[in-house]
């Protein structure tokens, strides 16, 4: 019995989702709202269970397949927050679009379960199973609004490309196993510590990295992102932009820094390339977008680029940078999507940038919230978004100081490009502010988007302001988490 | 001797059937060739002493998956000429990618094919002594003890697949008459049958 305890949060979540599935099947469509509240409650219970695990301990359970440590825990909390916020955002929206069905919150819970399994994976097998559980639930959620062509297209596109990336990941896994003799992370690390890795392992590593890069939608594996973000129902897009990104990023850090940590010099260039390419494409391609959801898709690609810069830096500062970045990113995204969900006119979703015109006068509260999120996304102090970018760039510079000449130059260059692209990105973030406050007003938007959405926006605003002013708690937590990953 | 003959027999038929799956023009024939390929693969597993995997292959793949394929192929109106319309257009690119991958594989098999030092011992350690434990029991032991985490995880994945299929396809159509078994069973004779006395010659 005792050996199951490290996975208690996951087990509780699995049991809760099964129970809610049955309750939903009996309750029918009208029970969706109560199932959503119960799912939210389940997520809170699981979060409490995660927090109650002793902070300093690292436990490996299930014959080495599962690891519970401070690094996984901080990512689990972020994932649970992201999923919870997305359920809150979805409730009114589902009813308004008349697609409220109790399977929605259940699928979100199951996806969350997969994400939790991902970030505490200690073996390539459990990594894959967690990743598939997450992905499969998300494919279904993307196509949830099945009567619209766009949503079906989004689901199908995501599914086909996701299956391809899973194939790449599996092929890489099999190569790594074949050339090192084990799939368990600790043993892999021990094998690679002894000497230079063979070509087979490197090729396997490249494919594993490509598979995960697809899940975080880093360039050059980003093609699906704008279409899926635009086509999927808006609360699902909000979920995509929050929890799975955090989970896949946590997994990326765990895999590359953990078992492949000794091969830092082999994978650093790949990650640096993906990072710089994501920052460039995310910033420049977003300029031409008219649709808010597509804009957020490109914005998320750029944000992944910044987080990957922290990963490429490696070391304590790099991992810390990724954690801080993702923590702040979750709230920036939740708030922005809250505002996007509020954009409705005559009962239909208004998703174009021009629809925001005049928001400063018609809905001043909403406009000031959006202004705060846009400033935070642009990385303007004293808002929280600034700290995310700051720690990532600092990590890259410090890593450059101790790296060898060629790598050092690349890291410095990447940090400089990062700063420049965030200036480019600031253009389109600030343009939204300009549209809201200075453009000819468009017809007014519908009244209140619902109390749940307003609550999410309010919480996100508070986090932006409070973490921006007092980031120490987050920084301390991230250092503790990063240390546990690196000392093993 | 007999084993070698069986091995080459199974392998040759397997390869032939696999090629025919791809090249046959009629999709129904493809599925039938696929079933033949499954049977021969099962034969190979028996030769390896893995009778459990062999039986599972026959039961699951032939019994369920291939039959499902057959249903899908027969039910869906797949227009092959339409599917092949882009074939010639994409052929050069596909061949190019295939050749590049093949060359890379060959190159790196020849240049760097060294198995990990830990691998030999790992392979031996994973397999219990065949004389003491039947391989069905050995698989069961591993699945339900050492790998119970991924086993349950895979179960959740299958559950999600099932929920997904239902969520995306089940429709409650209005105006459809549904069977209500309770109402059918609880029907009394008196509810539906009435006896009328009709006088002779007065019936319409």
XYZ file of C-alpha atoms in Angstrom:
692
model
C 0.000 0.000 0.000
C 2.757 2.389 0.994
C 4.357 2.242 -2.419
C 1.216 3.705 -4.006
C 1.266 6.766 -1.761
C 3.644 8.857 -3.915
C 1.067 8.611 -6.706
C -1.890 9.358 -4.451
C -2.839 12.601 -6.276
C -2.899 10.767 -9.615
C -4.907 7.864 -8.208
C -7.438 10.208 -6.622
C -7.769 12.137 -9.873
C -8.290 8.923 -11.856
C -10.966 7.689 -9.467
C -12.691 11.092 -9.440
C -12.790 11.257 -13.237
C -14.295 7.761 -13.412
C -16.908 8.635 -10.806
C -17.792 11.867 -12.606
C -18.003 10.005 -15.904
C -20.652 7.708 -14.452
C -22.451 10.587 -12.747
C -22.457 12.469 -16.054
C -23.751 9.466 -17.969
C -26.728 9.198 -15.612
C -27.245 12.940 -15.177
C -27.364 13.790 -18.867
C -26.735 17.158 -20.448
C -28.409 19.219 -17.754
C -25.895 17.951 -15.183
C -22.949 19.554 -17.006
C -22.659 22.533 -14.702
C -22.703 20.477 -11.516
C -20.213 18.010 -13.009
C -17.989 20.987 -13.884
C -18.115 22.222 -10.293
C -17.370 18.728 -8.999
C -14.439 18.439 -11.427
C -13.151 21.763 -10.141
C -13.493 20.460 -6.600
C -11.605 17.288 -7.561
C -8.772 19.375 -8.998
C -8.586 21.379 -5.772
C -8.475 18.186 -3.691
C -5.700 16.826 -5.878
C -3.794 20.094 -5.575
C -4.058 19.883 -1.786
C -2.772 16.305 -1.907
C 0.167 17.410 -4.057
C 0.946 20.258 -1.679
C 0.778 17.950 1.313
C 3.599 15.783 0.012
C 6.733 16.750 1.940
C 8.613 19.358 -0.025
C 12.128 18.010 0.295
C 11.513 14.367 -0.446
C 12.134 12.596 -3.718
C 10.420 9.229 -3.954
C 10.691 6.758 -6.798
C 7.769 4.346 -6.953
C 6.222 1.672 -9.180
C 9.454 -0.099 -9.943
C 11.176 3.095 -11.082
C 8.417 4.193 -13.452
C 7.218 7.114 -11.365
C 9.017 9.823 -9.490
C 7.578 12.323 -7.055
C 9.873 15.283 -6.413
C 9.711 19.027 -5.871
C 10.278 19.725 -9.569
C 7.313 17.591 -10.574
C 5.193 19.036 -7.792
C 5.573 22.671 -8.847
C 4.642 21.720 -12.401
C 1.689 19.659 -11.146
C 0.368 22.650 -9.248
C 0.675 24.800 -12.384
C -1.079 22.149 -14.479
C -3.911 21.836 -11.951
C -4.302 25.620 -11.884
C -4.369 25.751 -15.676
C -6.964 22.987 -15.966
C -9.080 24.458 -13.191
C -9.085 27.907 -14.778
C -10.023 26.437 -18.145
C -12.983 24.600 -16.606
C -14.111 27.879 -15.032
C -13.784 29.614 -18.399
C -15.754 26.881 -20.153
C -18.918 26.629 -18.067
C -20.943 29.579 -19.382
C -19.502 29.282 -22.845
C -20.586 25.662 -23.293
C -24.126 26.541 -22.311
C -24.255 29.521 -24.629
C -22.984 27.497 -27.581
C -25.410 24.691 -26.670
C -22.723 22.051 -26.525
C -22.826 21.554 -22.770
C -22.220 17.879 -22.187
C -20.837 16.303 -19.015
C -18.035 14.590 -20.917
C -16.290 17.932 -21.307
C -15.087 18.344 -17.697
C -14.390 14.601 -17.517
C -12.133 14.777 -20.547
C -10.352 17.781 -19.051
C -9.760 15.737 -15.890
C -8.420 12.790 -17.875
C -6.119 15.069 -19.867
C -4.924 16.523 -16.568
C -4.253 13.019 -15.304
C -2.073 12.393 -18.345
C -0.210 15.631 -17.753
C 0.459 14.762 -14.103
C 1.795 11.386 -15.215
C 4.008 13.149 -17.778
C 5.755 15.472 -15.372
C 6.439 12.734 -12.856
C 7.552 10.195 -15.453
C 10.790 8.476 -14.573
C 10.860 6.108 -17.489
C 10.383 6.440 -21.228
C 7.403 4.065 -20.944
C 5.472 6.104 -18.406
C 6.414 9.253 -20.334
C 4.755 7.873 -23.432
C 1.632 6.606 -21.699
C 1.134 9.945 -19.931
C 1.700 11.856 -23.150
C -0.806 9.745 -25.065
C -3.450 10.022 -22.363
C -3.079 13.786 -22.498
C -2.986 14.033 -26.289
C -5.920 11.733 -26.941
C -8.156 13.669 -24.546
C -7.091 16.919 -26.177
C -7.839 15.668 -29.707
C -11.378 14.910 -28.615
C -11.720 18.275 -26.869
C -10.509 20.102 -29.988
C -13.305 18.510 -32.002
C -15.842 18.882 -29.188
C -17.991 21.372 -31.087
C -18.562 18.677 -33.677
C -21.255 20.445 -35.662
C -18.957 23.239 -36.802
C -16.557 22.522 -39.622
C -13.702 24.459 -38.027
C -13.752 22.508 -34.797
C -13.839 19.161 -36.600
C -10.993 20.311 -38.809
C -8.995 21.372 -35.779
C -9.527 18.013 -34.108
C -8.587 16.041 -37.195
C -5.517 18.140 -37.937
C -4.326 17.906 -34.372
C -4.935 14.175 -34.317
C -3.082 13.364 -37.538
C -0.068 15.540 -36.772
C -0.089 14.450 -33.132
C -0.043 10.799 -34.159
C 2.916 11.541 -36.431
C 4.820 13.197 -33.615
C 4.044 10.285 -31.295
C 5.528 8.034 -33.948
C 8.702 10.112 -34.036
C 8.898 10.027 -30.256
C 8.448 6.251 -30.147
C 11.078 5.690 -32.786
C 13.519 7.823 -30.836
C 12.610 5.924 -27.676
C 13.306 2.594 -29.304
C 16.696 3.804 -30.534
C 17.609 5.099 -27.081
C 16.587 1.784 -25.561
C 18.434 -0.228 -28.159
C 21.683 1.612 -27.718
C 21.682 2.069 -23.975
C 19.843 -1.003 -22.716
C 17.350 0.707 -20.431
C 14.403 3.060 -20.500
C 14.591 4.225 -16.909
C 15.814 7.782 -16.467
C 18.193 7.194 -13.540
C 19.843 4.258 -15.273
C 20.059 6.173 -18.560
C 21.820 8.987 -16.732
C 24.244 6.457 -15.243
C 24.947 4.959 -18.680
C 25.633 8.363 -20.266
C 27.802 9.457 -17.338
C 30.357 6.778 -18.166
C 31.458 8.062 -21.539
C 30.494 9.536 -24.895
C 27.169 8.307 -26.213
C 26.945 6.336 -29.447
C 25.503 7.771 -32.643
C 22.362 5.712 -32.161
C 21.613 7.364 -28.830
C 22.122 10.814 -30.335
C 19.731 10.060 -33.183
C 17.218 8.678 -30.698
C 17.613 11.795 -28.584
C 16.946 14.001 -31.606
C 13.725 12.149 -32.361
C 12.558 12.224 -28.746
C 13.250 15.964 -28.675
C 11.352 16.415 -31.958
C 8.362 14.531 -30.581
C 8.175 16.677 -27.466
C 8.907 19.864 -29.429
C 5.739 19.129 -31.369
C 3.741 18.987 -28.147
C 5.054 22.372 -26.988
C 4.609 23.652 -30.575
C 8.158 24.890 -31.012
C 9.295 25.847 -34.524
C 9.765 23.828 -36.813
C 6.980 21.676 -35.359
C 4.480 24.497 -34.920
C 2.393 24.233 -38.111
C -0.662 22.791 -36.400
C -0.839 25.494 -33.738
C -2.574 28.457 -35.468
C -5.205 26.283 -37.174
C -5.979 24.231 -34.085
C -6.086 27.286 -31.832
C -8.422 29.073 -34.210
C -10.694 26.123 -34.888
C -11.034 24.626 -31.418
C -13.754 25.963 -29.107
C -12.331 28.989 -27.280
C -12.211 27.477 -23.753
C -10.413 24.471 -25.242
C -7.935 26.823 -26.905
C -7.401 28.416 -23.498
C -6.737 24.963 -22.060
C -4.314 24.136 -24.911
C -2.396 27.317 -24.279
C -2.110 26.671 -20.528
C -1.925 23.194 -19.050
C -0.525 21.021 -21.882
C 2.145 23.615 -22.636
C 3.246 23.609 -19.013
C 3.162 19.812 -18.855
C 5.103 19.307 -22.071
C 7.641 21.925 -21.026
C 8.072 20.214 -17.642
C 8.519 16.919 -19.442
C 11.022 18.470 -21.842
C 13.113 19.788 -18.948
C 12.868 16.534 -17.035
C 13.943 14.401 -19.986
C 16.749 16.584 -21.275
C 18.206 17.718 -17.951
C 17.638 14.376 -16.207
C 18.676 11.282 -18.189
C 20.276 13.219 -21.032
C 21.888 15.828 -18.780
C 25.364 14.543 -19.580
C 24.699 15.065 -23.273
C 24.016 18.794 -22.796
C 26.460 19.739 -25.528
C 24.697 17.400 -27.978
C 21.162 18.743 -27.512
C 21.881 22.368 -26.685
C 22.194 23.390 -30.343
C 18.919 21.717 -31.267
C 17.053 23.461 -28.456
C 18.749 26.770 -29.207
C 17.682 26.539 -32.832
C 14.098 25.704 -31.894
C 14.124 28.530 -29.364
C 15.451 31.225 -31.698
C 13.257 30.076 -34.587
C 10.167 30.079 -32.342
C 10.917 33.556 -31.033
C 11.412 34.916 -34.546
C 8.432 33.219 -36.160
C 6.126 33.818 -33.214
C 6.927 37.511 -33.190
C 6.909 38.278 -36.892
C 4.048 36.057 -38.046
C 1.740 37.437 -35.352
C 1.962 40.942 -36.798
C -0.193 40.028 -39.785
C -2.941 38.261 -37.802
C -6.483 39.617 -37.707
C -8.017 36.887 -35.543
C -7.379 37.112 -31.811
C -7.114 33.353 -31.346
C -4.568 33.031 -34.155
C -2.673 35.911 -32.631
C -2.598 34.097 -29.304
C -1.358 30.969 -31.098
C 1.632 32.814 -32.518
C 2.129 34.529 -29.200
C 2.260 31.125 -27.522
C 4.830 29.933 -30.056
C 6.998 32.944 -29.216
C 6.538 32.319 -25.488
C 7.638 28.707 -25.893
C 10.722 30.062 -27.636
C 11.597 32.121 -24.557
C 11.023 29.183 -22.219
C 13.188 26.950 -24.433
C 15.984 29.501 -24.149
C 16.032 28.733 -20.427
C 16.169 25.009 -21.182
C 19.018 25.485 -23.656
C 20.968 27.352 -20.997
C 20.767 24.296 -18.753
C 21.963 24.299 -15.190
C 20.190 25.603 -12.133
C 19.502 29.072 -13.533
C 18.101 27.667 -16.776
C 15.672 25.271 -15.120
C 14.666 27.987 -12.693
C 14.019 30.330 -15.627
C 11.729 27.801 -17.303
C 9.722 27.268 -14.103
C 9.260 30.995 -13.463
C 8.389 31.617 -17.104
C 5.766 28.896 -17.284
C 4.233 29.839 -13.916
C 3.661 33.411 -15.035
C 2.667 32.362 -18.542
C -0.256 30.293 -17.216
C -1.871 33.336 -15.625
C -1.139 35.712 -18.514
C -2.812 33.234 -20.861
C -5.766 32.517 -18.573
C -6.532 36.217 -18.252
C -6.161 36.961 -21.956
C -8.490 34.128 -22.873
C -10.947 35.299 -20.258
C -11.158 38.600 -22.110
C -11.386 36.826 -25.482
C -14.299 34.744 -24.146
C -16.019 37.962 -23.116
C -15.880 39.173 -26.722
C -19.376 38.363 -27.914
C -21.701 40.425 -30.002
C -25.390 39.606 -30.522
C -24.837 36.184 -29.015
C -22.064 35.162 -31.414
C -18.347 35.104 -30.728
C -16.487 38.142 -32.060
C -12.914 37.080 -32.623
C -11.384 39.782 -34.765
C -8.979 42.370 -33.446
C -11.213 45.169 -34.737
C -14.023 43.932 -32.510
C -12.004 45.190 -29.562
C -12.229 48.772 -30.801
C -13.718 51.154 -28.290
C -13.566 48.617 -25.455
C -11.846 51.259 -23.349
C -15.060 53.256 -23.248
C -17.760 50.577 -23.402
C -16.215 48.112 -20.937
C -13.470 49.952 -19.018
C -12.876 47.145 -16.504
C -12.335 44.515 -19.182
C -10.158 46.873 -21.188
C -7.865 47.652 -18.273
C -7.513 43.911 -17.572
C -6.601 43.260 -21.206
C -4.147 46.156 -21.064
C -2.446 44.557 -18.060
C -2.198 41.161 -19.789
C -0.823 42.681 -22.972
C 1.775 44.687 -21.049
C 2.662 41.534 -19.103
C 2.995 39.475 -22.292
C 5.194 42.176 -23.753
C 7.371 41.875 -20.642
C 7.000 45.403 -19.360
C 7.876 45.896 -15.665
C 6.513 46.047 -12.997
C 4.141 43.316 -14.223
C 4.915 39.634 -13.690
C 5.699 38.921 -17.345
C 8.876 40.933 -16.969
C 10.351 38.505 -14.414
C 9.762 35.509 -16.666
C 11.742 37.032 -19.492
C 14.372 38.478 -17.147
C 15.262 35.125 -15.562
C 15.394 33.345 -18.899
C 17.725 35.902 -20.465
C 19.928 36.036 -17.354
C 20.179 32.241 -17.435
C 21.283 32.323 -21.072
C 23.943 34.970 -20.374
C 25.287 33.096 -17.341
C 25.342 29.825 -19.260
C 27.236 31.647 -22.018
C 29.845 32.774 -19.489
C 30.746 29.225 -18.536
C 30.220 27.505 -21.913
C 32.873 26.836 -24.507
C 33.527 29.494 -27.125
C 31.179 28.288 -29.883
C 28.288 27.561 -27.532
C 28.891 30.793 -25.627
C 28.516 32.867 -28.777
C 25.344 31.038 -29.710
C 23.855 31.597 -26.255
C 24.734 35.307 -26.264
C 23.286 35.659 -29.753
C 20.097 33.854 -28.736
C 19.662 36.118 -25.718
C 20.116 39.221 -27.877
C 17.664 37.900 -30.466
C 15.255 37.171 -27.623
C 15.352 40.752 -26.404
C 14.936 42.092 -29.936
C 12.013 39.801 -30.767
C 10.268 40.739 -27.555
C 10.472 44.327 -28.791
C 8.840 43.175 -32.038
C 6.201 41.296 -30.060
C 5.569 44.398 -27.992
C 4.352 46.004 -31.235
C 1.382 43.716 -31.668
C 0.588 43.517 -27.988
C 0.531 47.284 -27.737
C -1.452 47.531 -30.952
C -4.273 45.732 -29.148
C -4.101 48.392 -26.448
C -4.215 51.065 -29.132
C -7.244 49.446 -30.773
C -9.067 49.267 -27.452
C -8.459 52.866 -26.454
C -7.876 54.979 -29.539
C -9.706 53.423 -32.506
C -13.176 54.300 -33.758
C -15.525 52.344 -31.439
C -17.080 49.211 -32.906
C -20.639 48.263 -31.881
C -20.679 47.424 -28.185
C -20.075 43.892 -27.002
C -22.675 41.872 -25.135
C -22.977 42.381 -21.407
C -21.345 40.273 -18.724
C -19.524 37.141 -19.878
C -20.564 35.356 -16.686
C -19.233 35.494 -13.174
C -16.771 32.600 -13.570
C -14.976 34.264 -16.468
C -14.834 37.562 -14.592
C -13.347 35.752 -11.593
C -10.617 34.190 -13.750
C -9.758 37.567 -15.249
C -9.672 39.193 -11.828
C -7.456 36.478 -10.320
C -5.064 36.705 -13.263
C -4.835 40.485 -12.933
C -4.063 40.150 -9.238
C -1.366 37.552 -9.932
C 0.194 39.810 -12.571
C 0.336 42.719 -10.142
C 1.316 40.826 -6.975
C 3.933 38.545 -8.531
C 5.242 41.497 -10.501
C 5.797 43.459 -7.310
C 6.814 40.598 -4.993
C 8.325 37.768 -7.020
C 10.411 36.325 -4.157
C 8.055 33.473 -3.187
C 7.918 32.189 -6.736
C 11.682 32.549 -7.167
C 12.417 30.640 -3.953
C 10.022 27.840 -4.888
C 11.514 27.593 -8.367
C 15.065 27.361 -6.990
C 14.055 24.551 -4.638
C 12.359 22.689 -7.471
C 15.259 23.175 -9.875
C 17.737 21.907 -7.274
C 15.953 18.597 -6.798
C 16.091 17.962 -10.517
C 19.787 18.702 -10.808
C 21.144 16.947 -7.739
C 19.878 13.535 -8.768
C 15.540 -29.079 -39.459
C 11.724 -28.949 -39.294
C 11.989 -25.721 -37.363
C 14.072 -24.163 -40.109
C 11.610 -25.258 -42.764
C 8.709 -23.892 -40.728
C 10.537 -20.635 -40.109
C 11.344 -20.037 -43.768
C 7.852 -21.107 -44.776
C 6.141 -18.739 -42.350
C 8.537 -15.892 -43.155
C 8.205 -16.253 -46.917
C 4.404 -16.315 -46.784
C 4.406 -13.429 -44.308
C 6.524 -11.236 -46.577
C 4.537 -12.186 -49.652
C 1.231 -11.452 -47.905
C 2.540 -8.137 -46.599
C 3.546 -7.067 -50.108
C 0.156 -8.111 -51.458
C -1.600 -6.036 -48.775
C -0.036 -2.977 -50.324
C -0.218 -3.792 -54.003
C -3.635 -5.417 -54.378
C -6.146 -3.089 -55.979
C -9.196 -4.233 -54.123
C -9.169 -3.092 -50.467
C -11.137 -6.150 -49.374
C -8.405 -8.369 -50.785
C -5.871 -6.253 -48.910
C -7.595 -7.002 -45.623
C -7.707 -10.707 -46.407
C -3.990 -10.726 -47.191
C -3.433 -8.864 -43.935
C -5.195 -11.668 -42.063
C -2.890 -14.197 -43.731
C 0.086 -12.088 -42.656
C -1.178 -12.081 -39.059
C -1.509 -15.862 -39.026
C 2.032 -16.330 -40.272
C 3.400 -13.854 -37.771
C 1.609 -15.862 -35.079
C 3.359 -18.951 -36.432
C 6.712 -17.240 -36.047
C 5.887 -16.389 -32.440
C 5.068 -20.034 -31.734
C 8.444 -21.007 -33.140
C 10.043 -18.511 -30.742
C 8.269 -20.179 -27.823
C 6.028 -17.179 -27.221
C 2.731 -19.004 -27.506
C 0.781 -16.434 -25.482
C 1.694 -13.602 -27.839
C 0.883 -15.863 -30.791
C -2.597 -16.627 -29.503
C -3.242 -12.987 -28.613
C -2.183 -11.998 -32.109
C -4.713 -14.367 -33.624
C -7.521 -13.521 -31.211
C -7.103 -9.758 -31.114
C -5.750 -8.903 -34.537
C -7.470 -11.498 -36.675
C -10.581 -11.867 -34.557
C -11.234 -8.221 -33.832
C -9.073 -5.730 -35.672
C -9.048 -7.352 -39.097
C -12.771 -8.022 -38.984
C -13.313 -4.390 -38.030
C -11.139 -3.341 -40.981
C -13.232 -5.530 -43.218
C -16.404 -3.875 -41.958
C -14.982 -0.406 -42.478
C -13.692 -1.185 -45.942
C -17.001 -2.690 -47.009
C -19.227 -0.085 -45.389
C -17.341 3.031 -46.429
C -17.517 3.920 -50.052
C -13.826 4.435 -50.614
C -13.064 5.740 -54.073
C -9.591 4.472 -54.822
C -9.068 6.477 -57.978
C -9.702 9.623 -55.992
C -7.271 8.511 -53.304
C -4.594 7.872 -55.884
C -5.130 11.148 -57.718
C -2.264 12.882 -55.937
C -0.079 9.793 -55.999
C 2.052 10.629 -59.027
C 2.335 14.230 -57.929
C 3.802 13.396 -54.527
C 5.762 10.343 -55.658
C 9.118 12.096 -56.329
C 9.096 13.843 -52.948
C 8.101 10.656 -51.141
C 10.785 8.630 -52.883
C 13.360 11.310 -52.092
C 12.528 11.308 -48.376
C 12.472 7.516 -48.316
C 15.861 7.256 -49.998
C 17.420 9.840 -47.692
C 16.138 7.999 -44.616
C 17.307 4.665 -46.000
C 20.796 5.994 -46.767
C 21.021 7.511 -43.306
C 19.945 4.253 -41.678
C 22.388 2.159 -43.686
C 25.173 4.629 -43.050
C 24.652 4.679 -39.367
C 24.103 0.955 -39.030
C 27.439 0.332 -40.713
C 29.324 3.093 -38.946
C 28.026 3.064 -35.414
C 26.192 -0.154 -34.638
C 27.421 -0.923 -31.164
C 24.925 -2.155 -28.651
C 24.983 -0.574 -25.238
C 27.157 -2.469 -22.758
C 24.295 -2.786 -20.287
C 21.925 -4.175 -22.912
C 23.084 -7.801 -22.959
C 22.617 -8.247 -19.237
C 19.336 -6.346 -19.341
C 17.873 -8.667 -21.978
C 18.864 -11.751 -20.033
C 17.500 -10.338 -16.782
C 14.087 -9.576 -18.256
C 13.350 -13.145 -19.315
C 12.660 -15.677 -16.522
C 13.720 -19.280 -16.860
C 11.345 -20.895 -19.334
C 11.487 -24.225 -17.554
C 10.085 -22.792 -14.340
C 7.491 -20.279 -15.487
C 5.213 -20.525 -18.505
C 5.416 -17.410 -20.587
C 1.773 -16.473 -20.018
C 2.449 -16.408 -16.302
C 5.729 -14.521 -16.812
C 3.981 -11.782 -18.819
C 1.187 -11.597 -16.271
C 3.622 -11.254 -13.413
C 5.491 -8.410 -15.108
C 2.354 -6.603 -16.255
C 0.538 -6.653 -12.941
C 3.520 -5.989 -10.669
C 6.485 -4.164 -12.164
C 4.555 -2.396 -14.902
C 1.215 -1.901 -13.197
C 1.564 1.876 -13.531
C 1.815 1.877 -17.311
C -0.708 -0.950 -17.540
C -3.328 1.114 -15.738
C -2.254 4.177 -17.713
C -2.841 2.302 -20.960
C -6.251 1.348 -19.616
C -7.069 5.017 -19.095
C -5.935 5.771 -22.654
C -8.352 3.156 -23.977
C -11.130 4.599 -21.832
C -10.484 8.038 -23.303
C -10.621 6.547 -26.794
C -14.016 5.079 -25.968
C -15.369 8.300 -24.465
C -14.036 10.201 -27.459
C -15.730 7.941 -29.970
C -19.038 8.317 -28.155
C -18.748 12.072 -27.624
C -17.908 12.736 -31.247
C -20.418 10.430 -32.913
C -23.421 9.739 -30.682
C -26.392 11.824 -31.688
C -29.780 12.020 -30.054
C -31.989 12.418 -33.075
C -35.442 13.821 -32.422
C -38.400 11.915 -33.792
C -36.748 8.531 -33.658
C -38.804 5.724 -32.116
C -36.819 4.015 -29.423
C -37.348 0.623 -27.933
C -38.634 0.838 -24.367
C -38.178 -2.625 -23.001
C -39.838 -1.958 -19.659
C -42.954 -0.679 -21.391
C -42.983 -3.646 -23.743
C -42.645 -6.190 -21.000
C -45.229 -4.615 -18.737
C -47.872 -4.465 -21.453
C -51.048 -6.257 -20.513
C -53.303 -8.012 -22.896
C -56.104 -5.719 -21.922
C -54.146 -2.594 -22.872
C -53.998 -3.430 -26.529
C -56.468 -6.086 -27.499
C -60.183 -5.487 -27.359
C -62.743 -7.972 -28.387
C -65.653 -6.760 -30.446
C -68.673 -8.745 -31.128
C -69.533 -8.253 -34.758
C -72.864 -9.390 -35.937
C -72.936 -11.625 -38.906
C -73.322 -9.689 -42.113
C -72.846 -6.295 -40.368
C -69.010 -6.196 -40.566
C -67.616 -3.517 -42.853
